[in-house]
Amino acid sequence: MMPDIFMDLLIKELNSISSEVMGIENNLIGLDDDVNKLWIKINASGGFTKAVAVDGGLQEVKLSNGYSLSMARAIAVNNMGMESIRAVKASLFPESSPGGILTMGMLEVEVALRAINEYGGLRFILMDGSLFAKILEALHIILLGRNIGEIYAIPEAVNLVNATSKLINEAFKRGVRLLFISKDNSLRVYKEYLILRRLSESKNTRLRDLANDGLNYYSVTWSRILRARFFKLMKSLSVSEESQLISMLLNQSVSDSIILTSSLRRINLNHGMVKPMIISGGLSPRLSRLTELDLESLIEKRLNESLIMRGIKPSLDPSTLINLPQIALTYVAVSRDDSPILVEIPIRGGGFLQRPRIRNPVDVSELIEVSGPIISDYVDPIRYNGLLTLAHVYANFTVNQLSEYIAMLQNKLGLRFSRRLGLTIL
């Protein structure tokens, strides 16, 4: 084995990053009290009975012809003594394409749908990952994606949106509770809400109006126009708390998880949840103003681009996008020494593409009801949920498995892999 001659340099870099993160956690620019007030104290209660947990795994290896071989898989495990449900898909994509991750997401939805149909008496489906992030990524590719890799992946994005819509509708119909649970995430919903609320109280009319405008979109940082307006205004302000808040608003490394974790330590809270919020909104200010006819025309144009690129024109009814639900979310504190867990549920009715009203925490009783069992099922930062941990262990590709798959693909199918990959597994 070759010695690692970069370790000393890497340690210096990691120490620098650690100091930066700690600096952010310890300096919330006067938002401490606002963050602390978000928490509601709750206790562990019950557990998830008659439940299924779903997770997926993805490995992509570069071939010598420049393409990536994507190997995606997903599994639904349960606590009812039933056989697990599995799905696998192998595909070829351009190296820069998000097609692989979209395919994995589609397989996760597929095994969840099968669980609803095959398991009698099912009460809960615990999906790994953020529903908001998955829908957002797929819609971005379908409606806004510009590079070749994104356009190439339009069929996979359409498949994921269609399947997700079907899963949500079927769960509502069968009375199955669908929960999306994320241990590690980078959402900035509450961070943006708290900062924009504070800036909306500014004596500076331009800043106050811009902050109120920002509250009307699900994310400031995803809108190039709003991002540029905030940056320009920040440059015109003298160094002040308001300019620092704008800087934090635009800083992508400051997430909900960072500010909420630091809050848990300050208030010494072990178990709780933040006041739920319902989110929705167009992908951009321009898309938020589209009529249903405009949306239909845009979808047709984008599907034709897919046809030109791949010879595939997937089917997507505009009503599917229009009827995508709004999403209620919260963060559940399971230990003051661990980051909180993101929990999301779809809300009946459409509205995801609509421009939201001013965002505010709301009472979502279903999220309050499931937070107790999430706390009850928590073991430690790795095994934050027993069923989801089991699903992850099965779905995740190990290094040994990847080496075996590559050897099999070379020997039996004659595929040639990139030189760098060959050096990596030597």
JSON list of N, CA, C and O in Angstrom, two decimals, residues 253-297:
[
{"chain": "A", "resi": 253, "resn": "SER", "atom": "N", "xyz": [-22.87, 27.89, 3.30]},
{"chain": "A", "resi": 253, "resn": "SER", "atom": "CA", "xyz": [-22.37, 26.92, 4.28]},
{"chain": "A", "resi": 253, "resn": "SER", "atom": "C", "xyz": [-23.10, 27.03, 5.61]},
{"chain": "A", "resi": 253, "resn": "SER", "atom": "O", "xyz": [-22.93, 26.18, 6.49]},
{"chain": "A", "resi": 254, "resn": "VAL", "atom": "N", "xyz": [-23.92, 28.06, 5.78]},
{"chain": "A", "resi": 254, "resn": "VAL", "atom": "CA", "xyz": [-24.70, 28.21, 7.02]},
{"chain": "A", "resi": 254, "resn": "VAL", "atom": "C", "xyz": [-26.09, 27.64, 6.78]},
{"chain": "A", "resi": 254, "resn": "VAL", "atom": "O", "xyz": [-26.89, 28.21, 6.05]},
{"chain": "A", "resi": 255, "resn": "SER", "atom": "N", "xyz": [-26.36, 26.50, 7.37]},
{"chain": "A", "resi": 255, "resn": "SER", "atom": "CA", "xyz": [-27.63, 25.80, 7.16]},
{"chain": "A", "resi": 255, "resn": "SER", "atom": "C", "xyz": [-28.48, 25.83, 8.41]},
{"chain": "A", "resi": 255, "resn": "SER", "atom": "O", "xyz": [-28.04, 26.26, 9.49]},
{"chain": "A", "resi": 256, "resn": "ASP", "atom": "N", "xyz": [-29.73, 25.35, 8.28]},
{"chain": "A", "resi": 256, "resn": "ASP", "atom": "CA", "xyz": [-30.60, 25.21, 9.44]},
{"chain": "A", "resi": 256, "resn": "ASP", "atom": "C", "xyz": [-29.92, 24.37, 10.52]},
{"chain": "A", "resi": 256, "resn": "ASP", "atom": "O", "xyz": [-29.98, 24.69, 11.72]},
{"chain": "A", "resi": 257, "resn": "SER", "atom": "N", "xyz": [-29.31, 23.28, 10.09]},
{"chain": "A", "resi": 257, "resn": "SER", "atom": "CA", "xyz": [-28.71, 22.35, 11.04]},
{"chain": "A", "resi": 257, "resn": "SER", "atom": "C", "xyz": [-27.67, 23.02, 11.93]},
{"chain": "A", "resi": 257, "resn": "SER", "atom": "O", "xyz": [-27.61, 22.77, 13.14]},
{"chain": "A", "resi": 258, "resn": "ILE", "atom": "N", "xyz": [-26.87, 23.91, 11.36]},
{"chain": "A", "resi": 258, "resn": "ILE", "atom": "CA", "xyz": [-25.82, 24.58, 12.12]},
{"chain": "A", "resi": 258, "resn": "ILE", "atom": "C", "xyz": [-26.40, 25.49, 13.20]},
{"chain": "A", "resi": 258, "resn": "ILE", "atom": "O", "xyz": [-26.01, 25.44, 14.37]},
{"chain": "A", "resi": 259, "resn": "ILE", "atom": "N", "xyz": [-27.38, 26.32, 12.80]},
{"chain": "A", "resi": 259, "resn": "ILE", "atom": "CA", "xyz": [-27.90, 27.27, 13.79]},
{"chain": "A", "resi": 259, "resn": "ILE", "atom": "C", "xyz": [-28.77, 26.59, 14.84]},
{"chain": "A", "resi": 259, "resn": "ILE", "atom": "O", "xyz": [-28.78, 26.99, 16.00]},
{"chain": "A", "resi": 260, "resn": "LEU", "atom": "N", "xyz": [-29.47, 25.51, 14.46]},
{"chain": "A", "resi": 260, "resn": "LEU", "atom": "CA", "xyz": [-30.32, 24.81, 15.42]},
{"chain": "A", "resi": 260, "resn": "LEU", "atom": "C", "xyz": [-29.49, 23.97, 16.39]},
{"chain": "A", "resi": 260, "resn": "LEU", "atom": "O", "xyz": [-29.83, 23.86, 17.57]},
{"chain": "A", "resi": 261, "resn": "THR", "atom": "N", "xyz": [-28.42, 23.36, 15.91]},
{"chain": "A", "resi": 261, "resn": "THR", "atom": "CA", "xyz": [-27.56, 22.57, 16.78]},
{"chain": "A", "resi": 261, "resn": "THR", "atom": "C", "xyz": [-26.91, 23.44, 17.84]},
{"chain": "A", "resi": 261, "resn": "THR", "atom": "O", "xyz": [-26.84, 23.07, 19.02]},
{"chain": "A", "resi": 262, "resn": "SER", "atom": "N", "xyz": [-26.45, 24.63, 17.45]},
{"chain": "A", "resi": 262, "resn": "SER", "atom": "CA", "xyz": [-25.83, 25.54, 18.42]},
{"chain": "A", "resi": 262, "resn": "SER", "atom": "C", "xyz": [-26.87, 26.00, 19.44]},
{"chain": "A", "resi": 262, "resn": "SER", "atom": "O", "xyz": [-26.55, 26.20, 20.61]},
{"chain": "A", "resi": 263, "resn": "SER", "atom": "N", "xyz": [-28.12, 26.15, 19.01]},
{"chain": "A", "resi": 263, "resn": "SER", "atom": "CA", "xyz": [-29.19, 26.57, 19.92]},
{"chain": "A", "resi": 263, "resn": "SER", "atom": "C", "xyz": [-29.45, 25.50, 20.97]},
{"chain": "A", "resi": 263, "resn": "SER", "atom": "O", "xyz": [-29.68, 25.82, 22.15]},
{"chain": "A", "resi": 264, "resn": "LEU", "atom": "N", "xyz": [-29.46, 24.22, 20.57]},
{"chain": "A", "resi": 264, "resn": "LEU", "atom": "CA", "xyz": [-29.70, 23.13, 21.51]},
{"chain": "A", "resi": 264, "resn": "LEU", "atom": "C", "xyz": [-28.70, 23.16, 22.67]},
{"chain": "A", "resi": 264, "resn": "LEU", "atom": "O", "xyz": [-29.06, 22.93, 23.83]},
{"chain": "A", "resi": 265, "resn": "ARG", "atom": "N", "xyz": [-27.46, 23.44, 22.34]},
{"chain": "A", "resi": 265, "resn": "ARG", "atom": "CA", "xyz": [-26.42, 23.48, 23.39]},
{"chain": "A", "resi": 265, "resn": "ARG", "atom": "C", "xyz": [-26.64, 24.67, 24.31]},
{"chain": "A", "resi": 265, "resn": "ARG", "atom": "O", "xyz": [-26.45, 24.57, 25.53]},
{"chain": "A", "resi": 266, "resn": "ARG", "atom": "N", "xyz": [-27.05, 25.80, 23.75]},
{"chain": "A", "resi": 266, "resn": "ARG", "atom": "CA", "xyz": [-27.22, 27.00, 24.57]},
{"chain": "A", "resi": 266, "resn": "ARG", "atom": "C", "xyz": [-28.36, 26.85, 25.57]},
{"chain": "A", "resi": 266, "resn": "ARG", "atom": "O", "xyz": [-28.26, 27.26, 26.72]},
{"chain": "A", "resi": 267, "resn": "ILE", "atom": "N", "xyz": [-29.48, 26.26, 25.11]},
{"chain": "A", "resi": 267, "resn": "ILE", "atom": "CA", "xyz": [-30.65, 26.15, 25.99]},
{"chain": "A", "resi": 267, "resn": "ILE", "atom": "C", "xyz": [-30.70, 24.81, 26.72]},
{"chain": "A", "resi": 267, "resn": "ILE", "atom": "O", "xyz": [-31.64, 24.55, 27.47]},
{"chain": "A", "resi": 268, "resn": "ASN", "atom": "N", "xyz": [-29.70, 23.97, 26.47]},
{"chain": "A", "resi": 268, "resn": "ASN", "atom": "CA", "xyz": [-29.57, 22.69, 27.15]},
{"chain": "A", "resi": 268, "resn": "ASN", "atom": "C", "xyz": [-30.83, 21.82, 26.98]},
{"chain": "A", "resi": 268, "resn": "ASN", "atom": "O", "xyz": [-31.37, 21.27, 27.93]},
{"chain": "A", "resi": 269, "resn": "LEU", "atom": "N", "xyz": [-31.27, 21.72, 25.71]},
{"chain": "A", "resi": 269, "resn": "LEU", "atom": "CA", "xyz": [-32.48, 20.96, 25.40]},
{"chain": "A", "resi": 269, "resn": "LEU", "atom": "C", "xyz": [-32.11, 19.60, 24.80]},
{"chain": "A", "resi": 269, "resn": "LEU", "atom": "O", "xyz": [-31.37, 19.52, 23.82]},
{"chain": "A", "resi": 270, "resn": "ASN", "atom": "N", "xyz": [-32.64, 18.54, 25.39]},
{"chain": "A", "resi": 270, "resn": "ASN", "atom": "CA", "xyz": [-32.39, 17.19, 24.88]},
{"chain": "A", "resi": 270, "resn": "ASN", "atom": "C", "xyz": [-33.42, 16.78, 23.84]},
{"chain": "A", "resi": 270, "resn": "ASN", "atom": "O", "xyz": [-33.09, 16.28, 22.78]},
{"chain": "A", "resi": 271, "resn": "HIS", "atom": "N", "xyz": [-34.71, 16.97, 24.16]},
{"chain": "A", "resi": 271, "resn": "HIS", "atom": "CA", "xyz": [-35.79, 16.52, 23.30]},
{"chain": "A", "resi": 271, "resn": "HIS", "atom": "C", "xyz": [-36.73, 17.68, 22.98]},
{"chain": "A", "resi": 271, "resn": "HIS", "atom": "O", "xyz": [-37.18, 18.39, 23.87]},
{"chain": "A", "resi": 272, "resn": "GLY", "atom": "N", "xyz": [-37.03, 17.84, 21.70]},
{"chain": "A", "resi": 272, "resn": "GLY", "atom": "CA", "xyz": [-37.94, 18.90, 21.29]},
{"chain": "A", "resi": 272, "resn": "GLY", "atom": "C", "xyz": [-38.10, 18.93, 19.78]},
{"chain": "A", "resi": 272, "resn": "GLY", "atom": "O", "xyz": [-37.55, 18.08, 19.06]},
{"chain": "A", "resi": 273, "resn": "MET", "atom": "N", "xyz": [-38.86, 19.90, 19.31]},
{"chain": "A", "resi": 273, "resn": "MET", "atom": "CA", "xyz": [-39.02, 20.10, 17.87]},
{"chain": "A", "resi": 273, "resn": "MET", "atom": "C", "xyz": [-39.19, 21.58, 17.61]},
{"chain": "A", "resi": 273, "resn": "MET", "atom": "O", "xyz": [-39.67, 22.33, 18.47]},
{"chain": "A", "resi": 274, "resn": "VAL", "atom": "N", "xyz": [-38.78, 22.03, 16.44]},
{"chain": "A", "resi": 274, "resn": "VAL", "atom": "CA", "xyz": [-39.01, 23.43, 16.10]},
{"chain": "A", "resi": 274, "resn": "VAL", "atom": "C", "xyz": [-40.44, 23.58, 15.57]},
{"chain": "A", "resi": 274, "resn": "VAL", "atom": "O", "xyz": [-41.03, 22.62, 15.05]},
{"chain": "A", "resi": 275, "resn": "LYS", "atom": "N", "xyz": [-40.99, 24.76, 15.73]},
{"chain": "A", "resi": 275, "resn": "LYS", "atom": "CA", "xyz": [-42.34, 25.02, 15.25]},
{"chain": "A", "resi": 275, "resn": "LYS", "atom": "C", "xyz": [-42.40, 24.71, 13.76]},
{"chain": "A", "resi": 275, "resn": "LYS", "atom": "O", "xyz": [-41.60, 25.23, 12.99]},
{"chain": "A", "resi": 276, "resn": "PRO", "atom": "N", "xyz": [-43.33, 23.86, 13.32]},
{"chain": "A", "resi": 276, "resn": "PRO", "atom": "CA", "xyz": [-43.37, 23.45, 11.91]},
{"chain": "A", "resi": 276, "resn": "PRO", "atom": "C", "xyz": [-43.60, 24.62, 10.96]},
{"chain": "A", "resi": 276, "resn": "PRO", "atom": "O", "xyz": [-44.14, 25.66, 11.34]},
{"chain": "A", "resi": 277, "resn": "MET", "atom": "N", "xyz": [-43.19, 24.43, 9.73]},
{"chain": "A", "resi": 277, "resn": "MET", "atom": "CA", "xyz": [-43.38, 25.43, 8.69]},
{"chain": "A", "resi": 277, "resn": "MET", "atom": "C", "xyz": [-43.85, 24.74, 7.42]},
{"chain": "A", "resi": 277, "resn": "MET", "atom": "O", "xyz": [-43.44, 23.62, 7.12]},
{"chain": "A", "resi": 278, "resn": "ILE", "atom": "N", "xyz": [-44.73, 25.39, 6.67]},
{"chain": "A", "resi": 278, "resn": "ILE", "atom": "CA", "xyz": [-45.17, 24.86, 5.38]},
{"chain": "A", "resi": 278, "resn": "ILE", "atom": "C", "xyz": [-44.49, 25.65, 4.29]},
{"chain": "A", "resi": 278, "resn": "ILE", "atom": "O", "xyz": [-44.51, 26.89, 4.29]},
{"chain": "A", "resi": 279, "resn": "ILE", "atom": "N", "xyz": [-43.84, 24.93, 3.36]},
{"chain": "A", "resi": 279, "resn": "ILE", "atom": "CA", "xyz": [-43.08, 25.61, 2.32]},
{"chain": "A", "resi": 279, "resn": "ILE", "atom": "C", "xyz": [-43.58, 25.20, 0.93]},
{"chain": "A", "resi": 279, "resn": "ILE", "atom": "O", "xyz": [-44.09, 24.11, 0.72]},
{"chain": "A", "resi": 280, "resn": "SER", "atom": "N", "xyz": [-43.40, 26.11, 0.01]},
{"chain": "A", "resi": 280, "resn": "SER", "atom": "CA", "xyz": [-43.76, 25.88, -1.39]},
{"chain": "A", "resi": 280, "resn": "SER", "atom": "C", "xyz": [-43.10, 26.99, -2.18]},
{"chain": "A", "resi": 280, "resn": "SER", "atom": "O", "xyz": [-42.23, 27.69, -1.68]},
{"chain": "A", "resi": 281, "resn": "GLY", "atom": "N", "xyz": [-43.51, 27.17, -3.41]},
{"chain": "A", "resi": 281, "resn": "GLY", "atom": "CA", "xyz": [-43.00, 28.31, -4.16]},
{"chain": "A", "resi": 281, "resn": "GLY", "atom": "C", "xyz": [-42.40, 27.89, -5.48]},
{"chain": "A", "resi": 281, "resn": "GLY", "atom": "O", "xyz": [-41.97, 26.77, -5.66]},
{"chain": "A", "resi": 282, "resn": "GLY", "atom": "N", "xyz": [-42.38, 28.82, -6.42]},
{"chain": "A", "resi": 282, "resn": "GLY", "atom": "CA", "xyz": [-41.79, 28.58, -7.72]},
{"chain": "A", "resi": 282, "resn": "GLY", "atom": "C", "xyz": [-40.28, 28.47, -7.61]},
{"chain": "A", "resi": 282, "resn": "GLY", "atom": "O", "xyz": [-39.68, 28.89, -6.63]},
{"chain": "A", "resi": 283, "resn": "LEU", "atom": "N", "xyz": [-39.67, 27.91, -8.63]},
{"chain": "A", "resi": 283, "resn": "LEU", "atom": "CA", "xyz": [-38.22, 27.77, -8.63]},
{"chain": "A", "resi": 283, "resn": "LEU", "atom": "C", "xyz": [-37.52, 29.10, -8.85]},
{"chain": "A", "resi": 283, "resn": "LEU", "atom": "O", "xyz": [-36.35, 29.24, -8.59]},
{"chain": "A", "resi": 284, "resn": "SER", "atom": "N", "xyz": [-38.22, 30.08, -9.35]},
{"chain": "A", "resi": 284, "resn": "SER", "atom": "CA", "xyz": [-37.64, 31.40, -9.59]},
{"chain": "A", "resi": 284, "resn": "SER", "atom": "C", "xyz": [-38.79, 32.40, -9.64]},
{"chain": "A", "resi": 284, "resn": "SER", "atom": "O", "xyz": [-39.95, 32.03, -9.84]},
{"chain": "A", "resi": 285, "resn": "PRO", "atom": "N", "xyz": [-38.48, 33.69, -9.46]},
{"chain": "A", "resi": 285, "resn": "PRO", "atom": "CA", "xyz": [-39.55, 34.69, -9.59]},
{"chain": "A", "resi": 285, "resn": "PRO", "atom": "C", "xyz": [-40.27, 34.61, -10.93]},
{"chain": "A", "resi": 285, "resn": "PRO", "atom": "O", "xyz": [-41.48, 34.79, -11.00]},
{"chain": "A", "resi": 286, "resn": "ARG", "atom": "N", "xyz": [-39.54, 34.32, -12.00]},
{"chain": "A", "resi": 286, "resn": "ARG", "atom": "CA", "xyz": [-40.16, 34.23, -13.32]},
{"chain": "A", "resi": 286, "resn": "ARG", "atom": "C", "xyz": [-41.15, 33.07, -13.38]},
{"chain": "A", "resi": 286, "resn": "ARG", "atom": "O", "xyz": [-42.28, 33.22, -13.86]},
{"chain": "A", "resi": 287, "resn": "LEU", "atom": "N", "xyz": [-40.75, 31.91, -12.88]},
{"chain": "A", "resi": 287, "resn": "LEU", "atom": "CA", "xyz": [-41.64, 30.75, -12.92]},
{"chain": "A", "resi": 287, "resn": "LEU", "atom": "C", "xyz": [-42.87, 30.94, -12.04]},
{"chain": "A", "resi": 287, "resn": "LEU", "atom": "O", "xyz": [-43.94, 30.41, -12.32]},
{"chain": "A", "resi": 288, "resn": "SER", "atom": "N", "xyz": [-42.72, 31.70, -10.96]},
{"chain": "A", "resi": 288, "resn": "SER", "atom": "CA", "xyz": [-43.86, 31.93, -10.07]},
{"chain": "A", "resi": 288, "resn": "SER", "atom": "C", "xyz": [-44.97, 32.70, -10.76]},
{"chain": "A", "resi": 288, "resn": "SER", "atom": "O", "xyz": [-46.13, 32.64, -10.35]},
{"chain": "A", "resi": 289, "resn": "ARG", "atom": "N", "xyz": [-44.62, 33.43, -11.82]},
{"chain": "A", "resi": 289, "resn": "ARG", "atom": "CA", "xyz": [-45.63, 34.24, -12.51]},
{"chain": "A", "resi": 289, "resn": "ARG", "atom": "C", "xyz": [-46.24, 33.54, -13.71]},
{"chain": "A", "resi": 289, "resn": "ARG", "atom": "O", "xyz": [-47.10, 34.08, -14.39]},
{"chain": "A", "resi": 290, "resn": "LEU", "atom": "N", "xyz": [-45.81, 32.31, -14.00]},
{"chain": "A", "resi": 290, "resn": "LEU", "atom": "CA", "xyz": [-46.33, 31.60, -15.16]},
{"chain": "A", "resi": 290, "resn": "LEU", "atom": "C", "xyz": [-47.78, 31.18, -14.96]},
{"chain": "A", "resi": 290, "resn": "LEU", "atom": "O", "xyz": [-48.16, 30.73, -13.88]},
{"chain": "A", "resi": 291, "resn": "THR", "atom": "N", "xyz": [-48.58, 31.34, -16.00]},
{"chain": "A", "resi": 291, "resn": "THR", "atom": "CA", "xyz": [-49.94, 30.81, -15.97]},
{"chain": "A", "resi": 291, "resn": "THR", "atom": "C", "xyz": [-49.89, 29.31, -16.28]},
{"chain": "A", "resi": 291, "resn": "THR", "atom": "O", "xyz": [-48.85, 28.78, -16.68]},
{"chain": "A", "resi": 292, "resn": "GLU", "atom": "N", "xyz": [-51.02, 28.63, -16.12]},
{"chain": "A", "resi": 292, "resn": "GLU", "atom": "CA", "xyz": [-51.07, 27.21, -16.43]},
{"chain": "A", "resi": 292, "resn": "GLU", "atom": "C", "xyz": [-50.75, 26.95, -17.89]},
{"chain": "A", "resi": 292, "resn": "GLU", "atom": "O", "xyz": [-50.07, 25.98, -18.24]},
{"chain": "A", "resi": 293, "resn": "LEU", "atom": "N", "xyz": [-51.21, 27.85, -18.77]},
{"chain": "A", "resi": 293, "resn": "LEU", "atom": "CA", "xyz": [-50.92, 27.72, -20.21]},
{"chain": "A", "resi": 293, "resn": "LEU", "atom": "C", "xyz": [-49.44, 27.92, -20.49]},
{"chain": "A", "resi": 293, "resn": "LEU", "atom": "O", "xyz": [-48.84, 27.20, -21.29]},
{"chain": "A", "resi": 294, "resn": "ASP", "atom": "N", "xyz": [-48.83, 28.90, -19.80]},
{"chain": "A", "resi": 294, "resn": "ASP", "atom": "CA", "xyz": [-47.39, 29.14, -19.95]},
{"chain": "A", "resi": 294, "resn": "ASP", "atom": "C", "xyz": [-46.60, 27.92, -19.51]},
{"chain": "A", "resi": 294, "resn": "ASP", "atom": "O", "xyz": [-45.61, 27.52, -20.15]},
{"chain": "A", "resi": 295, "resn": "LEU", "atom": "N", "xyz": [-47.02, 27.34, -18.38]},
{"chain": "A", "resi": 295, "resn": "LEU", "atom": "CA", "xyz": [-46.33, 26.16, -17.84]},
{"chain": "A", "resi": 295, "resn": "LEU", "atom": "C", "xyz": [-46.41, 25.00, -18.82]},
{"chain": "A", "resi": 295, "resn": "LEU", "atom": "O", "xyz": [-45.42, 24.30, -19.06]},
{"chain": "A", "resi": 296, "resn": "GLU", "atom": "N", "xyz": [-47.58, 24.79, -19.40]},
{"chain": "A", "resi": 296, "resn": "GLU", "atom": "CA", "xyz": [-47.76, 23.72, -20.38]},
{"chain": "A", "resi": 296, "resn": "GLU", "atom": "C", "xyz": [-46.85, 23.91, -21.58]},
{"chain": "A", "resi": 296, "resn": "GLU", "atom": "O", "xyz": [-46.23, 22.96, -22.08]},
{"chain": "A", "resi": 297, "resn": "SER", "atom": "N", "xyz": [-46.72, 25.15, -22.05]},
{"chain": "A", "resi": 297, "resn": "SER", "atom": "CA", "xyz": [-45.86, 25.46, -23.19]},
{"chain": "A", "resi": 297, "resn": "SER", "atom": "C", "xyz": [-44.40, 25.22, -22.85]},
{"chain": "A", "resi": 297, "resn": "SER", "atom": "O", "xyz": [-43.63, 24.67, -23.65]}
]
